[in-house]
Tab-separated table of C-alpha atoms in Angstrom:
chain	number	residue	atom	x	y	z
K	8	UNK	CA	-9.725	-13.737	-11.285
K	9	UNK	CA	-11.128	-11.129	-8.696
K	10	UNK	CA	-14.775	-11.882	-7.056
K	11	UNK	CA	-16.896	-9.376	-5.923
K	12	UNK	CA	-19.247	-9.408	-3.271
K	13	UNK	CA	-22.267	-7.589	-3.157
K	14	UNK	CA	-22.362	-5.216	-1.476
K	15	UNK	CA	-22.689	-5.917	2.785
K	16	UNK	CA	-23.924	-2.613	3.779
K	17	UNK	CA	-24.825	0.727	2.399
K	18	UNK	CA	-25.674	3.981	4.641
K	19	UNK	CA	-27.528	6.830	3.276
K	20	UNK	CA	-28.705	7.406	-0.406
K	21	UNK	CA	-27.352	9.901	-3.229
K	22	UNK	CA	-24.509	7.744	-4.288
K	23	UNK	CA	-20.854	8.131	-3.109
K	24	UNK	CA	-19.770	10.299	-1.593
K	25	UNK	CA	-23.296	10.978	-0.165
K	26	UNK	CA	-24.025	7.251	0.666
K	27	UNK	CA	-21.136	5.126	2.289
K	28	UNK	CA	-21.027	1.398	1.902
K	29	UNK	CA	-18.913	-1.538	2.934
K	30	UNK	CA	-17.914	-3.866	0.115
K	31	UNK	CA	-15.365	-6.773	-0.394
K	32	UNK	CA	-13.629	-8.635	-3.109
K	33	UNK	CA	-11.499	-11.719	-3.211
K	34	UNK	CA	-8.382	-12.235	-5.339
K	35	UNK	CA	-6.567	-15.872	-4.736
K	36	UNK	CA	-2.691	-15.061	-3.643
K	37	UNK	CA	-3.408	-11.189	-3.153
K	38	UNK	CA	-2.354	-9.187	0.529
K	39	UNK	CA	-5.077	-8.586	2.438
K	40	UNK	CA	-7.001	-5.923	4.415
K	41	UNK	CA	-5.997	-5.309	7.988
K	42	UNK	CA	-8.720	-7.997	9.804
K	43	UNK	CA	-9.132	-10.213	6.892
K	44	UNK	CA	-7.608	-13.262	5.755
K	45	UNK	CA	-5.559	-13.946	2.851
K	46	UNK	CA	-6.896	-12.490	-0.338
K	47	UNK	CA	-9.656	-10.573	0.703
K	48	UNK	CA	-9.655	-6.742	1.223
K	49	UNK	CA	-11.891	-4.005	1.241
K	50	UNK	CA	-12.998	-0.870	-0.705
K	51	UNK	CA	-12.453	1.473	2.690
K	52	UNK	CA	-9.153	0.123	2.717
K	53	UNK	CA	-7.301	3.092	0.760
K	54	UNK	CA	-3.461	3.416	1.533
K	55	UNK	CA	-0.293	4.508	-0.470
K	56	UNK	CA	3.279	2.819	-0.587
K	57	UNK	CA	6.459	4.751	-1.539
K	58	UNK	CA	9.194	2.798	-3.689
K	59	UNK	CA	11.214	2.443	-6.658
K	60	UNK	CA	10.583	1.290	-10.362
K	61	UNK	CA	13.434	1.626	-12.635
K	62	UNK	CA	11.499	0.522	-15.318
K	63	UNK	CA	9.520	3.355	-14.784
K	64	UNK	CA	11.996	5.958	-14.911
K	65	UNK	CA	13.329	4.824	-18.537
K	66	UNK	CA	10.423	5.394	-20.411
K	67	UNK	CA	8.466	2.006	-19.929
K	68	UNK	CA	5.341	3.983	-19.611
K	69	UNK	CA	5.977	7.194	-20.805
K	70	UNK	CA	8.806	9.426	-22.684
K	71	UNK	CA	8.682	12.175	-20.396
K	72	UNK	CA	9.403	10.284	-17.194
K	73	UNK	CA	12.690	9.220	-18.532
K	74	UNK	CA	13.797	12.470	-19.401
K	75	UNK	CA	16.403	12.307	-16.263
K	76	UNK	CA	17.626	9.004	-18.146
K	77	UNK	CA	18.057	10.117	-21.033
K	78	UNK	CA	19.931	13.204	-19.680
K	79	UNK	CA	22.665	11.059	-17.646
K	80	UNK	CA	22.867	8.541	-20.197
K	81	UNK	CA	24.037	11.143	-23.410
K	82	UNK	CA	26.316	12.901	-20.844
K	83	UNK	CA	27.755	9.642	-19.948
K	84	UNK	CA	28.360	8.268	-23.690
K	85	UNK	CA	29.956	12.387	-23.819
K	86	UNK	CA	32.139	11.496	-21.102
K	87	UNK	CA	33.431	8.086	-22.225
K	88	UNK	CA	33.327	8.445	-25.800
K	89	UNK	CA	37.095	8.177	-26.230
K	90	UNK	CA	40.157	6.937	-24.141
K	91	UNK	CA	43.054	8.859	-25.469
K	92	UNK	CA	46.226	7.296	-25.373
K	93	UNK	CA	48.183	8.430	-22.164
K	94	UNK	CA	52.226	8.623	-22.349
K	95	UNK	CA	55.346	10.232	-21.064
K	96	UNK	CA	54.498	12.770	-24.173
K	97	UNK	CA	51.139	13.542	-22.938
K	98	UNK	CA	50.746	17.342	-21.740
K	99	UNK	CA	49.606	17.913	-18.400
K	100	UNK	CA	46.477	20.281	-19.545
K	101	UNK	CA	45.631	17.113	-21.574
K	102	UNK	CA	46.327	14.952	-18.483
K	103	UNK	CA	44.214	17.186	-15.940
K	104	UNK	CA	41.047	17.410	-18.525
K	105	UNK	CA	41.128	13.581	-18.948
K	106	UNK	CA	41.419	13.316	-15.340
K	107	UNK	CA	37.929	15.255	-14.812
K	108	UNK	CA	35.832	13.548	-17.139
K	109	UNK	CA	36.875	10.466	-15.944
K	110	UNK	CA	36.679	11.404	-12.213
K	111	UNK	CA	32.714	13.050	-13.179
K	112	UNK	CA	31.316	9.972	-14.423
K	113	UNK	CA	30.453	8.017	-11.186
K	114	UNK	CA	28.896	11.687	-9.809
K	115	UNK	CA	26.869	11.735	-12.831
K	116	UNK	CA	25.872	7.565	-12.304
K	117	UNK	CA	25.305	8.526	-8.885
K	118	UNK	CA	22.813	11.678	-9.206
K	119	UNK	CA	21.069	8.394	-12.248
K	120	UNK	CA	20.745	6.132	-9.334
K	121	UNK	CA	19.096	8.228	-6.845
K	122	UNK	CA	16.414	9.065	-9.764
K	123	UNK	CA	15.956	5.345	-9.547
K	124	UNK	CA	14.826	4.910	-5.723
K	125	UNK	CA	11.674	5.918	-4.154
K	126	UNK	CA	10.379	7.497	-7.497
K	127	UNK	CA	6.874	5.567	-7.774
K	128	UNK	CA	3.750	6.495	-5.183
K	129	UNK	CA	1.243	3.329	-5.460
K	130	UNK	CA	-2.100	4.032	-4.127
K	131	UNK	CA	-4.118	0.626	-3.212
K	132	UNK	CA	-7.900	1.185	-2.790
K	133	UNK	CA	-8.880	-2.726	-1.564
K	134	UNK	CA	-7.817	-4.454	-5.129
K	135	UNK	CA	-6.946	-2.140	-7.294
K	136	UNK	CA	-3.597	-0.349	-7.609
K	137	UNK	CA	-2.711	3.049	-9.010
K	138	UNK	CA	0.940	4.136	-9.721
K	139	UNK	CA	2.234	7.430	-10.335
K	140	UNK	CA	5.976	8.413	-11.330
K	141	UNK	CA	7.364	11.501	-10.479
K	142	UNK	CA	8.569	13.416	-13.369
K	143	UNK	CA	11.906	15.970	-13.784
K	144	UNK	CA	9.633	18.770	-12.266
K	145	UNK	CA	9.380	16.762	-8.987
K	146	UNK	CA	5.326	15.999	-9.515
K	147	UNK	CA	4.018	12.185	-9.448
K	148	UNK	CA	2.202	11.579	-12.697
K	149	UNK	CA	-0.380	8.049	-13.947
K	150	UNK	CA	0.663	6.171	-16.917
K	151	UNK	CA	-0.825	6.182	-19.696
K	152	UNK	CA	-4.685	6.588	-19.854
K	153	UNK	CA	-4.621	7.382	-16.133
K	154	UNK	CA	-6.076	10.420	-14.663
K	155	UNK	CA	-4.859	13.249	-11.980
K	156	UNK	CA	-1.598	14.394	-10.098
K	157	UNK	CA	0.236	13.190	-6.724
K	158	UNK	CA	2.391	15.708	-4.892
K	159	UNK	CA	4.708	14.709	-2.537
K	160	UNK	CA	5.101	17.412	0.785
K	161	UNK	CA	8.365	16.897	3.077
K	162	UNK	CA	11.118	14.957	2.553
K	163	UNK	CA	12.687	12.441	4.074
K	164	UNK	CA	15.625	13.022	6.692
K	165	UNK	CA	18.083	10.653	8.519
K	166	UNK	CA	16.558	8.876	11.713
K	167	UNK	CA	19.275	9.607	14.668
K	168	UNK	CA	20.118	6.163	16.455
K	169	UNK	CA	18.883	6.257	20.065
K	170	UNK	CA	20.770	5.255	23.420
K	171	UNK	CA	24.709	6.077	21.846
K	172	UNK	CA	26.875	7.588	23.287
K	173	UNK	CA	29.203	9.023	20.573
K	174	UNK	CA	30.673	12.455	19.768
K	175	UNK	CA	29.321	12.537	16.298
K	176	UNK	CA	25.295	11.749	15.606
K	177	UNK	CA	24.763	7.973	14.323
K	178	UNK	CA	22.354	7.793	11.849
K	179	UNK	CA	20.672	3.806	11.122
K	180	UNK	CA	17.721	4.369	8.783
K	181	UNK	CA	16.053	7.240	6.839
K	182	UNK	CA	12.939	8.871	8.807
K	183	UNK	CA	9.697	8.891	6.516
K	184	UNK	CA	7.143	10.848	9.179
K	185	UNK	CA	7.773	14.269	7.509
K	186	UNK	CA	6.602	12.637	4.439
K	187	UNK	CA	3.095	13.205	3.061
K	188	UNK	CA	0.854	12.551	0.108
K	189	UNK	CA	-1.734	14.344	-1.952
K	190	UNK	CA	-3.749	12.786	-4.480
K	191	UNK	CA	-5.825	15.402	-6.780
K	192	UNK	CA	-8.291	14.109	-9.736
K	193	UNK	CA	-9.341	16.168	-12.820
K	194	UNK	CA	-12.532	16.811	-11.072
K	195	UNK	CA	-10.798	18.644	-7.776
K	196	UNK	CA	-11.532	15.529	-5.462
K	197	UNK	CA	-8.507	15.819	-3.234
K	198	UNK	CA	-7.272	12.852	-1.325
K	199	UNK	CA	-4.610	13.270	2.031
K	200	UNK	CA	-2.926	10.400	2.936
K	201	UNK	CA	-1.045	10.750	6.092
K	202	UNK	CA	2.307	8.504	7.647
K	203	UNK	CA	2.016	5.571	10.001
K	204	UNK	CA	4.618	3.555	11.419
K	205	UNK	CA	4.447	0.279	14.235
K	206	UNK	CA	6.816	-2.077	15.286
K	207	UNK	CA	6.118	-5.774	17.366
K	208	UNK	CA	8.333	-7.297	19.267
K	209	UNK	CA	9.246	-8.702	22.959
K	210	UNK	CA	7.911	-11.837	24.216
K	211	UNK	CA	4.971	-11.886	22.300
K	212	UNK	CA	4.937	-14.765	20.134
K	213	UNK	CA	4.901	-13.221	16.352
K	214	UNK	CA	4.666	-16.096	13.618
K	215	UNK	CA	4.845	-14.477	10.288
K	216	UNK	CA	6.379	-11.758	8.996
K	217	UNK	CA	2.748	-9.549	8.598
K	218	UNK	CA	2.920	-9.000	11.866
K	219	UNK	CA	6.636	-8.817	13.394
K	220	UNK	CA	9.284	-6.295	12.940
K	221	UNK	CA	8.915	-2.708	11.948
K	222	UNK	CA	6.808	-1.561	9.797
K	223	UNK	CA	5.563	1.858	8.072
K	224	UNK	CA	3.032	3.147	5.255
K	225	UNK	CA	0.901	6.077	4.281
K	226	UNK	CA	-3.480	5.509	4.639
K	227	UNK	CA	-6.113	7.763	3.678
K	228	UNK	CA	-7.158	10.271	6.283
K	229	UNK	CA	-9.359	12.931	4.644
K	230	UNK	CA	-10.902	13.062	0.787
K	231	UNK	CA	-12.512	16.306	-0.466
K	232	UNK	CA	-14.940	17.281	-2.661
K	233	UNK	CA	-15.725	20.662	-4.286
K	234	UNK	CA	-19.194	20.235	-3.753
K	235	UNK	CA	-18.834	20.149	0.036
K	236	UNK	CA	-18.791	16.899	1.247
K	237	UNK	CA	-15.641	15.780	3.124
K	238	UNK	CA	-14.573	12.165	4.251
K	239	UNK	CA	-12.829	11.564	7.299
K	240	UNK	CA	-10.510	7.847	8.010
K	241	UNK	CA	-9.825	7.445	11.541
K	242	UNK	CA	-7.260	4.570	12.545
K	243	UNK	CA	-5.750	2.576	15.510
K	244	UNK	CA	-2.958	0.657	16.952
K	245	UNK	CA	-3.885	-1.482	19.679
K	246	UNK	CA	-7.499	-3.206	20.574
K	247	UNK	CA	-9.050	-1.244	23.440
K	248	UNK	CA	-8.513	-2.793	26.610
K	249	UNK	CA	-6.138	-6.084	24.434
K	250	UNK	CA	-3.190	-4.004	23.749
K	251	UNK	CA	-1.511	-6.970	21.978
K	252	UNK	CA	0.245	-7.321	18.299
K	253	UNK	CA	0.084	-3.338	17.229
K	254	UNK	CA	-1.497	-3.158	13.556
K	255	UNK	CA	-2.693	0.131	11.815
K	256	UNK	CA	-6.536	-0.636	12.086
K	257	UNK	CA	-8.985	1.286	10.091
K	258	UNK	CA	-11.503	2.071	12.750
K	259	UNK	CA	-14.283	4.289	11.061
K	260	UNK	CA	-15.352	6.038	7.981
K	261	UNK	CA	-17.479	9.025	8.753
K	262	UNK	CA	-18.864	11.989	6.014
K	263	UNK	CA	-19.605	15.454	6.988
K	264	UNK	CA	-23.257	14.728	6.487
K	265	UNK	CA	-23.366	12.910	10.090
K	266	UNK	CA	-23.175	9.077	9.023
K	267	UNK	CA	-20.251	7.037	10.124
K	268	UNK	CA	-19.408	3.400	9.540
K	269	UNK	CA	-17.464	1.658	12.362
K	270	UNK	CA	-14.902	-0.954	12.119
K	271	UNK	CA	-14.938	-3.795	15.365
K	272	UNK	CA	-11.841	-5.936	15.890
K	273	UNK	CA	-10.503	-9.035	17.554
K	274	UNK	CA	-6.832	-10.244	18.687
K	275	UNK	CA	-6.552	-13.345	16.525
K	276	UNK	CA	-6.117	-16.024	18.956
K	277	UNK	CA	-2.282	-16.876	17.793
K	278	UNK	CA	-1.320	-13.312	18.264
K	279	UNK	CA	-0.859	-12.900	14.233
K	280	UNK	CA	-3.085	-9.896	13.496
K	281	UNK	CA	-6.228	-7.829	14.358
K	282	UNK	CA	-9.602	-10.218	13.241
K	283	UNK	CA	-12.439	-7.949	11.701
K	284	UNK	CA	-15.711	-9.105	13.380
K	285	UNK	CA	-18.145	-6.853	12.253
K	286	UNK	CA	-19.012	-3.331	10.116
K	287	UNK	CA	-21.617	-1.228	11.931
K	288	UNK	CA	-23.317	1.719	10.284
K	289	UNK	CA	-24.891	3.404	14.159
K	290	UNK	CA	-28.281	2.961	13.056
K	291	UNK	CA	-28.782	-0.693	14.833
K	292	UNK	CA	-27.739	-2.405	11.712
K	293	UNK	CA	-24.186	-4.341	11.637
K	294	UNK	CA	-22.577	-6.945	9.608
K	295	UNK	CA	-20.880	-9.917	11.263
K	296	UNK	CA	-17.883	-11.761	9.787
K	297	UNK	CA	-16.451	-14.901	10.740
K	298	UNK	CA	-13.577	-16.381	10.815
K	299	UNK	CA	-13.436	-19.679	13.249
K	300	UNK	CA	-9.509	-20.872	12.594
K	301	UNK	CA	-7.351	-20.445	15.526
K	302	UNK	CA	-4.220	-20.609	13.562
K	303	UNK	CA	-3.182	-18.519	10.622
K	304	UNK	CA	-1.890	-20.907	8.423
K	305	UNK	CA	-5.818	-22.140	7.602
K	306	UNK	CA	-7.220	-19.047	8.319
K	307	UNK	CA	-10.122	-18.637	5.758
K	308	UNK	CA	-12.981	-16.403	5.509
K	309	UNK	CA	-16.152	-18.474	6.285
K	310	UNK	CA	-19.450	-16.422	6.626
K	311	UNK	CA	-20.885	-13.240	6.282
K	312	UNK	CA	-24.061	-12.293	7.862
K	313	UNK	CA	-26.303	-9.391	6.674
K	314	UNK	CA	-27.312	-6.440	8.732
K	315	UNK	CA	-31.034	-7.388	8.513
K	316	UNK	CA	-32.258	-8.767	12.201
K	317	UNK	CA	-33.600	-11.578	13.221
K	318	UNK	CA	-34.111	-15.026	10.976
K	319	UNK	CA	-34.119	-13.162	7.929
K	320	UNK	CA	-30.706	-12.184	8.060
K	321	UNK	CA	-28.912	-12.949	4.748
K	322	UNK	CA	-25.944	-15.301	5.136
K	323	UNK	CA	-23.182	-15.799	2.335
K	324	UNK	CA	-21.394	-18.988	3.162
K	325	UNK	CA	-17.402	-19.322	1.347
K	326	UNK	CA	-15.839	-22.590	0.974
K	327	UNK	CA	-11.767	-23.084	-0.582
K	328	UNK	CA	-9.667	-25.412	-2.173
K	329	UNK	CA	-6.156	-24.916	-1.521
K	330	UNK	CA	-3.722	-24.658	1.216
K	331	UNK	CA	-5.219	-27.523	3.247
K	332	UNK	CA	-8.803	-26.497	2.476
K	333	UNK	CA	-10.955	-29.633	0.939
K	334	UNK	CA	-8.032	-31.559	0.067
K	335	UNK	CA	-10.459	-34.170	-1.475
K	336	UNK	CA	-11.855	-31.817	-4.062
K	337	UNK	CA	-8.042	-31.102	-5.011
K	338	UNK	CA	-7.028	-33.626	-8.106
K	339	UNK	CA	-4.234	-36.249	-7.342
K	340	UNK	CA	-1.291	-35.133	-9.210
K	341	UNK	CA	-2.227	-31.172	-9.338
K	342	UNK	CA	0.618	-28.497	-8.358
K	343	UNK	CA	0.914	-27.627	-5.670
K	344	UNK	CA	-2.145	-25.305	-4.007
K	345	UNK	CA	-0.005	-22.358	-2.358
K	346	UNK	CA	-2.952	-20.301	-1.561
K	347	UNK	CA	-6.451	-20.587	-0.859
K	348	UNK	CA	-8.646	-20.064	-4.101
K	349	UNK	CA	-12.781	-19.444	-3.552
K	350	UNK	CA	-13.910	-22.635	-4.984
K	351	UNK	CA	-17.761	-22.179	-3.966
K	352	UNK	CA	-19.942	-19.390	-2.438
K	353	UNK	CA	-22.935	-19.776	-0.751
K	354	UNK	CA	-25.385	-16.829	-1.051
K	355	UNK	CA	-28.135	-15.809	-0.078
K	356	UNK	CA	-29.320	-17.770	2.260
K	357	UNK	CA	-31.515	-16.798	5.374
K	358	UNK	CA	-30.832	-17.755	9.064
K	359	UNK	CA	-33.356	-21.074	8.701
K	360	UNK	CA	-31.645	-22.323	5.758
């Protein structure tokens, strides 16, 4: 189950794309937004993955995206649909054409497998997932019932291994930063979403594997409208004057209509990732969010406070079971409680309650 919050704070009036707000959601066991705990993310939080489905890509969705399936597979059962007898009375013409059907069948599995790989474009706004397949003619297309196009520009190329000294180039991964991603909907909203890579490491102490190592992705940096209205995503690596674990933070959320929504962050205090503290909309009002733990492994979202000032503030209080939250509440002899589930919220309440 997937809980909505109401919404914390809401700039300008019209409705989106006029009017921006800040809302979250919780989903027990789901990734998170960068700054929030475990299962909690965000609807600014709009970013695209790149990966394979072979499911996909043999018609588990739709007949057209296996065309390139069906294709290899009839020319395969062509290829291997008999094994002639071979012997000393065997002509050589006979011999030779055997020779190149046999010898074209792993080309032919080949060119199958690379349909197989990085063929899928997920788009994950907070929640809620889109995917899109790309088809024979090289566009990305929804399943079934879903709506609009994705169009890949660039391609990938080999990344060049630094600090060798060999005659010959050494190549150790494939290089993604040429790679970009544009969404379009059937009304002519058009969403960018532009490359990011990071990598931790050194003597900084990095506990889990959402933080260390190398890692890359694709986030929203501009959406379009036909109306006028455009949407610009700014982002970050480091805290300003921290510098610590790098993460790709989203920083603000601005409209060409002058109203901007700012993103403020912390260094968790076990180096594990970037702590949102608050959501600020430049008109004096912000929303504070806590989260006290100093470790990440009971790291829990525990209070929201509203943008209103003073003691009338409006404070939405969470409380868990699960994952060493209110063990007491837990029954003896459940399974085992992995991840934290929302077990009750608190809200509203005022700042004298």
């Amino acid at each position: 189950l997937t809980y909505s919050a109401p919404v914390d704070l809401r700039l300008g009036e019209g409705g989106f794309p006029y009017e921006l707000s800040f809302q979250r959601t919780f989903k027990p066991g789901a990734s998170a937004s960068v700054g929030l705990p475990e299962g909690w993310a965000h609807n600014l939080d709009v970013r695209a993955s790149f990966s394979g489905d072979g499911l996909a890509k043999m018609g588990m969705d739709s007949a057209q995206a296996a065309a390139e399936s069906i294709a290899a597979i009839a020319i395969l059962q062509k290829i291997y649909s008999f094994a002639p007898t071979l012997d000393m009375n065997t002509s050589a013409t006979f011999r030779l054409d055997h020779l190149k059907r046999w010898v074209l069948g792993p080309f032919v599995m080949n060119w199958w497998g690379s349909k197989l790989s990085y063929n899928v474009v997920t788009i994950n706004a907070g929640h809620d997932a889109r995917q899109f397949t790309r088809f024979a003619d090289g566009l990305f297309y929804p399943p079934r019932n879903g709506v609009g196009t994705l169009t890949q520009t660039g391609q990938r190329v080999l990344h060049e291994q630094e600090g060798t000294n060999y005659a010959e180039p050494a190549y150790d991964r494939w290089e993604y930063r040429p790679v970009s991603f544009t969404y379009t909907s059937p009304e002519k909203n058009v969403q960018t979403f532009a490359f990011y890579e990071y990598a931790n490491g050194g003597p900084l102490p990095l506990p889990t594997e959402n933080v260390s190592g190398h890692k890359h992705g694709w986030h929203l940096t501009n959406w379009t409208f036909p109306y006028g209205v455009t949407l610009t995503y700014t982002y970050g690596l480091s805290i300003a004057g921290q510098g610590l674990t790098a993460f790709d933070r989203l920083l603000t959320l601005s409209n060409n209509l002058g109203r901007t929504l700012t993103l403020s962050y912390s260094q968790s205090p076990d180096f594990d990732a970037p702590l949102l503290n608050s959501v600020t909309d430049g008109q004096g009002r912000t929303v504070s969010i806590s989260q006290p733990a100093t470790s990440y492994m009971d790291r829990v979202l525990t209070q929201v406070t509203g943008p209103e000032s003073g003691n009338g503030a409006e404070i939405a209080k969470y409380s868990y079971v699960g994952d060493g939250q209110n063990l007491p509440a837990i029954p003896a002899g459940s399974r085992p409680q992995l991840y934290p589930k929302l077990w009750r919220v608190f809200a509203p309440s005022d700042a004298t309650n």
